[in-house]
Amino acid sequence: MNRSEVMHFVKSTMTQKKDFPPFKAGDTIRVSYKIIEGNKERIQHFQGVVLQRKGSYTTETFTIRKMSGNIGVERIMPISSPFIEEITVMKRGVVRRARIFYLRALKGKKAKIKEKKF
Amino acid sequence: MSGLIGKKIGMTSIYDASGKNIPCTVIEAGPCVVTQIRTLEKDGYEAIQLAFDDKSEKRTTKALKQHFAKAKTTPKRILKEFTRFEERKSFGDVLTVDVFIEGEYIDVSGISKGKGFQGVVKRHGFAGVGDQTHGQHNRLRAPGSLGASSYPSRVFKGMRMAGHMGSNKVKIINLKVLKLIPEKNIVIVNGSVPGPSGSYLILERWK
């Protein structure tokens, strides 16, 4: 086995790859993740636009942005985090880039992403 | 003491039982063959010599070929002596990752990445000279003064200056063994180890 094969073996055996629907930058998704408070566990949701997906395979992360009032809130989440319960794709957006950081500078109507028509 | 020779494969991260994301290094360690035993009577010290990583017969000198043939093994790339080995090993024994236990702490040493000729700011953490502005010109990352003037009239030995950085032997102590995969000869340790991927490492456990 060469080095990359060994790395792939370790990643695939040490971390569980979860089955989420495919999503990309520009999509609006809802992430349901577990929160542990003391010894209680509950589910919280975070809904927003995906800015980017970064990395590969089990160590991949994604950045998700929402507007809380008029303040932008971003979260970076590892896709194979054991705390993520579910990812639901709410809207498919039409964007021409894989990383849509330009969205941070836009406000109001300009920050709206065109929805994909099927 | 107990040890192995290994090869750095690369870094990744895994999740522990509580869901924490832990940075870790994947090391391919062993199987290592005991190719020589140093004894107090014959050599004046006690040690065992381990060999790791196959190499082609064609690339091996005749002298080394005989050395490996004596231990009834194929030619290996790396030979390394380990002193004060806790178990008595005999000639030709094969050591695998079983010498370690999951959860214990080991020391890993290797040759750090070479950085080439570096200035004092990177090499010794100097702050550079003053500002970028206010008439400052062309000595932003300079070392500044090397010492006083007519006394001592010389530069003290060991004054930190620019020079070659990296490619040193570095040992990282107390790295936790997160996981052993004996069938693939893999040791996964917490944190980073010296050197680039593909470089050789010495793994030791001192009790």
Coordinates of C-alpha atoms in Angstrom, one line a residue:
Chain A
M1 CA 0.0 0.0 0.0
N2 CA 1.3 3.4 -0.8
R3 CA 0.9 6.5 1.4
S4 CA -2.4 7.8 0.0
E5 CA -4.0 4.3 0.2
V6 CA -3.0 4.0 3.8
M7 CA -4.5 7.5 4.6
H8 CA -7.7 6.5 2.8
F9 CA -7.9 3.3 4.8
V10 CA -7.4 5.1 8.1
K11 CA -9.9 7.8 7.2
S12 CA -12.5 5.3 6.1
T13 CA -12.1 3.1 9.1
M14 CA -11.7 5.7 11.9
T15 CA -14.5 8.1 10.9
Q16 CA -18.0 7.2 9.8
K17 CA -18.9 8.9 6.5
K18 CA -22.5 10.0 6.8
D19 CA -25.0 10.0 4.1
F20 CA -26.3 13.6 3.5
P21 CA -28.0 14.9 0.4
P22 CA -25.6 16.5 -2.1
F23 CA -25.4 20.3 -1.6
K24 CA -23.1 23.0 -2.9
A25 CA -22.3 26.7 -2.5
G26 CA -25.4 28.8 -3.0
D27 CA -27.8 26.2 -1.6
T28 CA -29.9 27.0 1.4
I29 CA -29.7 24.1 3.9
R30 CA -30.9 23.4 7.4
V31 CA -28.4 21.7 9.7
S32 CA -29.8 19.9 12.7
Y33 CA -27.2 19.3 15.3
K34 CA -27.1 18.0 18.8
I35 CA -26.3 20.2 21.7
I36 CA -25.3 18.8 25.1
E37 CA -26.3 21.0 28.1
G38 CA -25.2 19.3 31.3
N39 CA -26.4 15.8 30.7
K40 CA -29.4 16.8 28.6
E41 CA -29.3 16.5 24.8
R42 CA -31.4 18.5 22.4
I43 CA -31.5 19.3 18.7
Q44 CA -30.9 22.7 17.4
H45 CA -31.3 23.9 13.8
F46 CA -29.2 26.4 11.8
Q47 CA -30.6 27.4 8.4
G48 CA -28.6 29.5 6.0
V49 CA -26.7 29.7 2.7
V50 CA -23.7 27.5 2.0
L51 CA -20.7 29.7 1.2
Q52 CA -18.2 27.0 0.5
R53 CA -17.3 23.3 0.9
K54 CA -13.7 22.8 1.8
G55 CA -11.4 19.8 2.2
S56 CA -12.2 16.3 1.1
Y57 CA -13.7 13.0 2.2
T58 CA -14.1 12.7 6.0
T59 CA -12.2 15.9 6.9
E60 CA -14.4 18.0 4.7
T61 CA -16.0 21.1 6.2
F62 CA -18.6 23.6 5.0
T63 CA -19.4 27.2 5.8
I64 CA -22.9 28.2 6.3
R65 CA -24.2 31.8 6.7
K66 CA -27.4 33.3 7.9
M67 CA -28.7 36.8 8.7
S68 CA -29.7 37.2 12.3
G69 CA -31.6 40.4 12.2
N70 CA -29.1 42.5 10.2
I71 CA -26.0 40.7 11.6
G72 CA -24.4 38.0 9.5
V73 CA -23.7 34.8 11.4
E74 CA -21.4 32.1 9.9
R75 CA -20.6 28.6 11.2
I76 CA -18.0 26.3 9.9
M77 CA -18.9 22.7 10.4
P78 CA -17.0 19.4 9.8
I79 CA -19.2 17.3 7.6
S80 CA -18.5 14.1 9.5
S81 CA -19.0 15.6 13.0
P82 CA -20.9 13.2 15.2
F83 CA -23.0 16.1 16.4
I84 CA -24.7 16.6 13.0
E85 CA -27.9 14.7 12.9
E86 CA -29.5 15.8 9.6
I87 CA -28.9 18.1 6.7
T88 CA -32.0 19.2 4.7
V89 CA -31.7 21.1 1.5
M90 CA -34.3 23.8 1.5
K91 CA -33.5 25.6 -1.8
R92 CA -31.1 25.0 -4.7
G93 CA -29.4 28.2 -5.6
V94 CA -27.9 29.3 -9.0
V95 CA -24.4 30.6 -8.5
R96 CA -21.4 30.6 -10.8
R97 CA -18.7 30.1 -8.2
A98 CA -17.8 27.3 -5.8
R99 CA -17.0 29.8 -3.1
I100 CA -19.4 32.7 -2.8
F101 CA -17.7 35.0 -0.3
Y102 CA -19.0 38.0 -2.3
L103 CA -22.3 37.4 -0.6
R104 CA -20.9 38.9 2.6
A105 CA -20.6 42.3 1.1
L106 CA -24.2 42.3 -0.3
K107 CA -27.3 43.4 1.5
G108 CA -31.0 43.3 1.0
K109 CA -32.3 42.4 -2.4
K110 CA -28.8 42.1 -3.8
A111 CA -28.0 39.3 -1.4
K112 CA -30.8 37.2 -2.8
I113 CA -29.7 34.1 -4.7
K114 CA -31.7 33.0 -7.7
E115 CA -33.4 29.6 -7.1
K116 CA -32.8 26.7 -9.4
K117 CA -35.8 25.7 -11.5
F118 CA -36.2 22.1 -12.3
Chain B
M1 CA 12.2 0.7 27.0
S2 CA 10.4 -0.5 23.9
G3 CA 10.6 0.8 20.4
L4 CA 10.1 0.5 16.7
I5 CA 11.2 2.2 13.5
G6 CA 8.4 3.8 11.5
K7 CA 7.5 6.0 8.6
K8 CA 5.4 9.1 8.7
I9 CA 2.3 8.6 6.5
G10 CA 0.5 11.9 7.0
M11 CA -1.9 13.8 9.3
T12 CA -5.6 13.7 9.6
S13 CA -8.2 14.1 12.4
I14 CA -10.5 11.6 14.1
Y15 CA -13.3 11.9 16.6
D16 CA -13.0 10.5 20.1
A17 CA -15.8 8.9 22.1
S18 CA -17.1 12.3 23.3
G19 CA -17.2 13.7 19.8
K20 CA -14.1 15.9 20.0
N21 CA -12.1 16.3 16.8
I22 CA -8.5 15.3 17.5
P23 CA -5.6 16.0 15.2
C24 CA -3.5 12.9 14.7
T25 CA -0.5 11.6 12.8
V26 CA -0.6 8.2 11.0
I27 CA 2.6 6.3 11.3
E28 CA 3.5 3.0 9.6
A29 CA 5.6 1.2 12.2
G30 CA 7.3 -2.1 11.8
P31 CA 7.6 -5.0 11.2
C32 CA 11.1 -4.5 12.4
V33 CA 13.6 -7.4 12.4
V34 CA 16.3 -7.8 15.1
T35 CA 19.5 -7.9 12.9
Q36 CA 22.1 -7.7 15.6
I37 CA 22.5 -8.0 19.4
R38 CA 25.1 -5.9 21.2
T39 CA 26.3 -7.5 24.4
L40 CA 28.2 -6.1 27.3
E41 CA 31.0 -8.8 26.9
K42 CA 31.6 -8.3 23.2
D43 CA 30.7 -4.6 22.5
G44 CA 30.9 -3.0 25.9
Y45 CA 27.2 -2.0 25.9
E46 CA 23.8 -3.6 25.5
A47 CA 21.6 -2.9 22.6
I48 CA 19.6 -4.5 19.9
Q49 CA 19.7 -3.4 16.2
L50 CA 16.4 -3.2 14.4
A51 CA 15.9 -3.1 10.6
F52 CA 12.9 -1.6 8.8
D53 CA 11.5 -1.0 5.3
D54 CA 12.5 -3.3 2.4
K55 CA 14.9 -2.2 -0.3
S56 CA 16.0 -4.0 -3.5
E57 CA 18.8 -6.5 -3.4
K58 CA 20.5 -4.6 -6.2
R59 CA 20.8 -1.5 -4.1
T60 CA 22.5 -3.3 -1.3
T61 CA 26.2 -3.7 -0.8
K62 CA 27.6 -7.2 -0.4
A63 CA 28.6 -6.5 3.1
L64 CA 25.1 -5.5 4.1
K65 CA 23.6 -8.4 2.2
Q66 CA 25.5 -10.8 4.4
H67 CA 24.5 -8.9 7.5
F68 CA 20.8 -9.3 6.6
A69 CA 21.3 -12.9 5.4
K70 CA 22.6 -13.8 8.9
A71 CA 19.3 -12.7 10.4
K72 CA 17.5 -14.6 7.6
T73 CA 15.7 -11.5 6.3
T74 CA 15.6 -9.3 3.2
P75 CA 17.7 -6.1 2.8
K76 CA 16.3 -3.2 4.7
R77 CA 16.7 0.6 4.4
I78 CA 17.0 1.7 8.0
L79 CA 19.1 0.1 10.7
K80 CA 18.9 1.6 14.2
E81 CA 20.2 0.5 17.6
F82 CA 17.9 0.6 20.6
T83 CA 19.5 0.5 24.1
R84 CA 18.0 -0.9 27.3
F85 CA 15.2 -2.8 25.5
E86 CA 12.9 -4.1 28.3
E87 CA 12.3 -7.6 26.9
R88 CA 15.2 -9.8 25.8
K89 CA 15.0 -10.2 22.1
S90 CA 16.8 -12.9 20.1
F91 CA 18.4 -12.7 16.7
G92 CA 15.9 -12.6 13.8
D93 CA 12.9 -11.7 16.0
V94 CA 10.2 -9.7 14.3
L95 CA 8.7 -6.8 16.2
T96 CA 5.3 -5.3 15.3
V97 CA 3.1 -2.6 16.7
D98 CA 2.1 -5.0 19.4
V99 CA 5.0 -3.6 21.5
F100 CA 2.8 -0.6 22.2
I101 CA -0.6 -0.5 23.9
E102 CA -3.5 1.9 23.0
G103 CA -3.7 4.8 25.3
E104 CA -0.1 4.9 26.5
Y105 CA 2.3 7.7 25.8
I106 CA 5.3 7.3 23.5
D107 CA 8.2 9.5 22.3
V108 CA 8.7 10.1 18.5
S109 CA 11.8 11.4 17.0
G110 CA 12.7 12.3 13.5
I111 CA 14.5 14.8 11.3
S112 CA 12.5 18.1 11.1
K113 CA 11.6 19.7 7.8
G114 CA 14.5 21.8 6.3
K115 CA 13.9 25.5 6.1
G116 CA 17.1 26.5 4.3
F117 CA 19.1 29.7 5.2
Q118 CA 16.8 31.8 7.4
G119 CA 17.1 35.2 9.0
V120 CA 17.0 35.9 12.7
V121 CA 13.3 36.8 12.7
K122 CA 12.2 33.3 11.6
R123 CA 15.1 31.4 13.1
H124 CA 15.4 32.9 16.6
G125 CA 12.1 34.9 16.9
F126 CA 13.8 38.3 16.8
A127 CA 11.3 41.2 16.4
G128 CA 13.2 42.9 13.6
V129 CA 14.2 46.6 13.8
G130 CA 11.6 49.2 14.6
D131 CA 9.0 50.4 12.2
Q132 CA 8.4 50.2 8.5
T133 CA 7.9 54.0 8.2
H134 CA 9.5 57.1 9.9
G135 CA 12.5 57.1 7.6
Q136 CA 13.2 53.4 8.2
H137 CA 14.9 51.9 5.2
N138 CA 16.0 48.4 4.2
R139 CA 16.6 46.8 7.6
L140 CA 13.1 45.8 8.7
R141 CA 14.1 42.2 9.6
A142 CA 17.8 42.9 10.5
P143 CA 19.3 41.5 13.7
G144 CA 20.4 45.0 15.0
S145 CA 23.4 45.3 17.3
L146 CA 25.6 42.3 17.9
G147 CA 27.1 43.7 21.1
A148 CA 29.1 46.6 22.8
S149 CA 32.0 48.5 21.3
S150 CA 35.6 48.8 22.4
Y151 CA 34.9 46.5 25.3
P152 CA 34.8 43.5 24.5
S153 CA 35.8 44.4 20.9
R154 CA 34.6 41.1 19.7
V155 CA 31.3 39.2 19.1
F156 CA 30.5 36.7 21.8
K157 CA 30.5 33.1 20.8
G158 CA 27.0 31.6 20.3
M159 CA 25.5 35.0 19.3
R160 CA 22.2 34.1 17.5
M161 CA 22.5 35.0 13.8
A162 CA 21.0 34.0 10.5
G163 CA 21.8 30.6 9.2
H164 CA 20.6 27.1 8.3
M165 CA 17.4 26.2 9.9
G166 CA 15.5 22.9 10.2
S167 CA 16.8 19.4 9.3
N168 CA 17.5 18.8 13.0
K169 CA 16.9 15.7 15.0
V170 CA 13.8 16.5 17.0
K171 CA 12.1 14.4 19.6
I172 CA 8.5 15.0 20.6
I173 CA 7.7 13.4 24.0
N174 CA 4.5 12.0 25.4
L175 CA 2.4 11.6 22.4
K176 CA -0.7 9.5 23.1
V177 CA -1.3 6.4 21.1
L178 CA -4.8 6.8 19.9
K179 CA -5.2 3.6 17.9
L180 CA -3.2 0.6 16.8
I181 CA -4.1 -1.3 13.6
P182 CA -1.9 -4.4 13.8
E183 CA -3.0 -5.9 10.5
K184 CA -1.8 -2.9 8.6
N185 CA 1.2 -2.0 10.9
I186 CA -0.4 1.4 11.7
V187 CA 0.1 3.5 14.8
I188 CA -2.0 6.6 15.2
V189 CA -0.7 9.2 17.6
N190 CA -2.2 12.4 19.0
G191 CA -0.6 15.6 17.5
S192 CA 2.2 16.1 15.1
V193 CA 5.6 14.6 14.6
P194 CA 8.8 16.0 13.1
G195 CA 9.6 15.8 9.4
P196 CA 7.8 15.6 6.1
S197 CA 5.4 12.7 5.2
G198 CA 7.5 9.7 4.1
S199 CA 10.3 10.4 6.5
Y200 CA 11.6 7.8 9.0
L201 CA 10.8 8.0 12.7
I202 CA 11.9 6.4 15.9
L203 CA 9.1 5.4 18.2
E204 CA 10.0 4.7 21.8
R205 CA 8.2 4.0 25.0
W206 CA 10.1 4.6 28.3
K207 CA 8.6 3.2 31.5

